[in-house]
Coordinates of C-alpha atoms (C1' of nucleotides) in Angstrom, one line a residue:
Chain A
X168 CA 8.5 -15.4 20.9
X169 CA 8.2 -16.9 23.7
X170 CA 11.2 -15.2 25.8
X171 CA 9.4 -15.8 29.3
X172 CA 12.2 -16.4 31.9
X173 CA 11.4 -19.5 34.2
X174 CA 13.9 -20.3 36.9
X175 CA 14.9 -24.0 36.1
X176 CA 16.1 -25.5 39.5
X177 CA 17.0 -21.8 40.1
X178 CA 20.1 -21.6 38.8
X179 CA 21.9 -18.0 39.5
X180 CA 23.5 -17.8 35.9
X181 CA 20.2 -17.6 34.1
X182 CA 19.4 -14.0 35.1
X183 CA 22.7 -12.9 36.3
X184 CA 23.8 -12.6 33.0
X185 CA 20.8 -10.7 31.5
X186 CA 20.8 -8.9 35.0
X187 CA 25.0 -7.6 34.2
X188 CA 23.2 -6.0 30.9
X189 CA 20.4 -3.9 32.3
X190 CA 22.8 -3.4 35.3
X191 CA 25.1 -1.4 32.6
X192 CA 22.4 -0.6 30.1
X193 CA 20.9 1.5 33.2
X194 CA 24.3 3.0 33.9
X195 CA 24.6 4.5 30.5
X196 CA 24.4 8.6 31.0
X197 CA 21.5 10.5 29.9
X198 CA 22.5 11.8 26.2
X199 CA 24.7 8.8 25.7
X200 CA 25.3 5.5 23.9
X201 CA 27.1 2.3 23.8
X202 CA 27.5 -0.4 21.6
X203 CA 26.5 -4.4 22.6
X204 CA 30.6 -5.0 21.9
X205 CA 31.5 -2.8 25.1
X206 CA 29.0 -4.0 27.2
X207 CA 29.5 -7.3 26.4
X208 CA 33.3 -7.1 26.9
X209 CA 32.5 -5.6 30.1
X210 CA 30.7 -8.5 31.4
X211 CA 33.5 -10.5 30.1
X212 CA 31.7 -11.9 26.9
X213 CA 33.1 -9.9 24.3
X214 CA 32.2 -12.6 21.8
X215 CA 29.0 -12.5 23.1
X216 CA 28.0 -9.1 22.3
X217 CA 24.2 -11.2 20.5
X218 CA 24.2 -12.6 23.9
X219 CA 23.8 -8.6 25.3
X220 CA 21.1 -8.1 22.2
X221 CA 19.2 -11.3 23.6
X222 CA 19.1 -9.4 26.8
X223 CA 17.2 -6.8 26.0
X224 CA 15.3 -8.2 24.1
X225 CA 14.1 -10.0 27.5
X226 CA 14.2 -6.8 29.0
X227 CA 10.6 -6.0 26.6
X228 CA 9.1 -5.5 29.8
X229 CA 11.5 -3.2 31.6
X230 CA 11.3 0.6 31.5
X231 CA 14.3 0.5 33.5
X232 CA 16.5 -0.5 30.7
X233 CA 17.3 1.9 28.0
X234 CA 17.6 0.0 25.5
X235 CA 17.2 2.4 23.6
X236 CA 21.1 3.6 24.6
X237 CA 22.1 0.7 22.7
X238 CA 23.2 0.0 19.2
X239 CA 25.3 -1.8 17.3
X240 CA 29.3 -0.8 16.7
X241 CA 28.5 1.0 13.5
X242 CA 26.3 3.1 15.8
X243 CA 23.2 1.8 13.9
X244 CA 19.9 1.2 15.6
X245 CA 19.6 -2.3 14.9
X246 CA 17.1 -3.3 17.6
X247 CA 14.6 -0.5 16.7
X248 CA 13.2 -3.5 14.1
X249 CA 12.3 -5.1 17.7
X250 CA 11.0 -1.8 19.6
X251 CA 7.1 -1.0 19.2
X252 CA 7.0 1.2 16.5
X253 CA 9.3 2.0 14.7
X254 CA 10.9 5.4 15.1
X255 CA 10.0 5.3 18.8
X256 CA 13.6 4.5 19.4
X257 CA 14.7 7.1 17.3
X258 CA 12.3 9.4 18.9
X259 CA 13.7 8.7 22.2
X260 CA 17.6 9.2 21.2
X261 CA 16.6 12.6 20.0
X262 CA 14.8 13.4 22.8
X263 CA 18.3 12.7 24.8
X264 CA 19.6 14.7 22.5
X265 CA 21.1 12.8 19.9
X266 CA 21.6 13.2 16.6
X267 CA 19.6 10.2 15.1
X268 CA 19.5 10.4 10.9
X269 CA 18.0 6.8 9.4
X270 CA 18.6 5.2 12.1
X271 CA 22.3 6.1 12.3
X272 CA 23.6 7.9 14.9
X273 CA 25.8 10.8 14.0
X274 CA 28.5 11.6 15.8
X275 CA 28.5 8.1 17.0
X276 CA 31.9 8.1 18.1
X277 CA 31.7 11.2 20.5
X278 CA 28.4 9.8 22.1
X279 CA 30.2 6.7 22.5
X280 CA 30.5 5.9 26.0
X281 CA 32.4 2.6 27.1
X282 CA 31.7 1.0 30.2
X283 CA 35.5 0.0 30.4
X284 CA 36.7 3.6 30.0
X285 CA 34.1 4.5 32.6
X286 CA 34.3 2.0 35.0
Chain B
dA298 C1' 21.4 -33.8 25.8
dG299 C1' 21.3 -31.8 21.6
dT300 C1' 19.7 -28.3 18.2
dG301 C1' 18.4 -23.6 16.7
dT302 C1' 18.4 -19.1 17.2
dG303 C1' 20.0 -14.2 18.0
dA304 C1' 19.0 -6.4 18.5
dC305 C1' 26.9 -8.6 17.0
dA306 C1' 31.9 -8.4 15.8
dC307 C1' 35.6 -9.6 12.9
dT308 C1' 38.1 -11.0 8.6
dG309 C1' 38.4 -11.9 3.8
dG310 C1' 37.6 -10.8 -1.2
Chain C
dT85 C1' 36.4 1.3 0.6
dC86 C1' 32.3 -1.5 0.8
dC87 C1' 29.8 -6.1 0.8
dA88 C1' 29.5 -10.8 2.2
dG89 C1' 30.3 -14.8 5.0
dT90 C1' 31.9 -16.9 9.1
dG91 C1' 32.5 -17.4 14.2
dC92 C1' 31.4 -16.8 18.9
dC93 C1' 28.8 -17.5 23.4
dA94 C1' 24.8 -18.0 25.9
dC95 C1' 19.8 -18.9 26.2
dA96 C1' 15.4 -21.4 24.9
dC97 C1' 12.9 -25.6 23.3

DNA sequence: AGTGTGACACTGG
DNA sequence: TCCAGTGCCACAC
């Protein structure tokens, strides 16, 4: 995986995209979650919500980006495939306080929090 | 410039 | 109701 990011002739849309991810990813509560749908509708890309996955994914060096906070609509921990371990993202949801069984989150719905609603 | 990929979301059977 | 396949947009090579 390569996933380095080089500015080609510097064009702004390279990180400005990513950077609309962490921006929201960061703004995510303590004790709460979001799905890659709402964030990516909030940037506009609703149809992009891989795009938003992609994101964090470049975000692997980032302690300022919870990724963590994210998972998929059915409130699954898809990325925690991609996190260092393998329960560490588990770990950390729990440690927020949320219920986290087999990588599901329960009460998903509750800890839901939409960047829409919010902002 | 085109191709392939990707931590999703949606619709159909 | 659940499983599977397809579609989408943006980034990387």
């Amino acid at each position: 995986m390569g996933v380095k990011k080089n500015n080609t002739t510097g064009s702004q849309s390279d990180t400005n995209f990513f950077d609309r991810v962490y921006d929201v990813a960061k703004l995510i509560p303590h004790g709460r979650v979001t799905s890659y749908g709402a964030i990516a509708k909030y940037l506009g890309a609703a149809r992009s919500a891989r795009m938003v996955g992609w994101a964090m994914n470049a975000c692997g060096g980032r302690d300022d980006v919870p990724a963590h906070r994210v998972v998929n609509r059915k409130g699954i921990l898809t990325g925690k495939h991609h996190f260092q371990g393998t329960n560490l993202m588990q770990q950390l949801l729990e440690n927020e306080g949320v219920e986290v069984i087999d990588n599901q989150i329960q009460h998903f719905e509750k800890l839901f929090w939409d960047p829409m609603q919010e902002l």
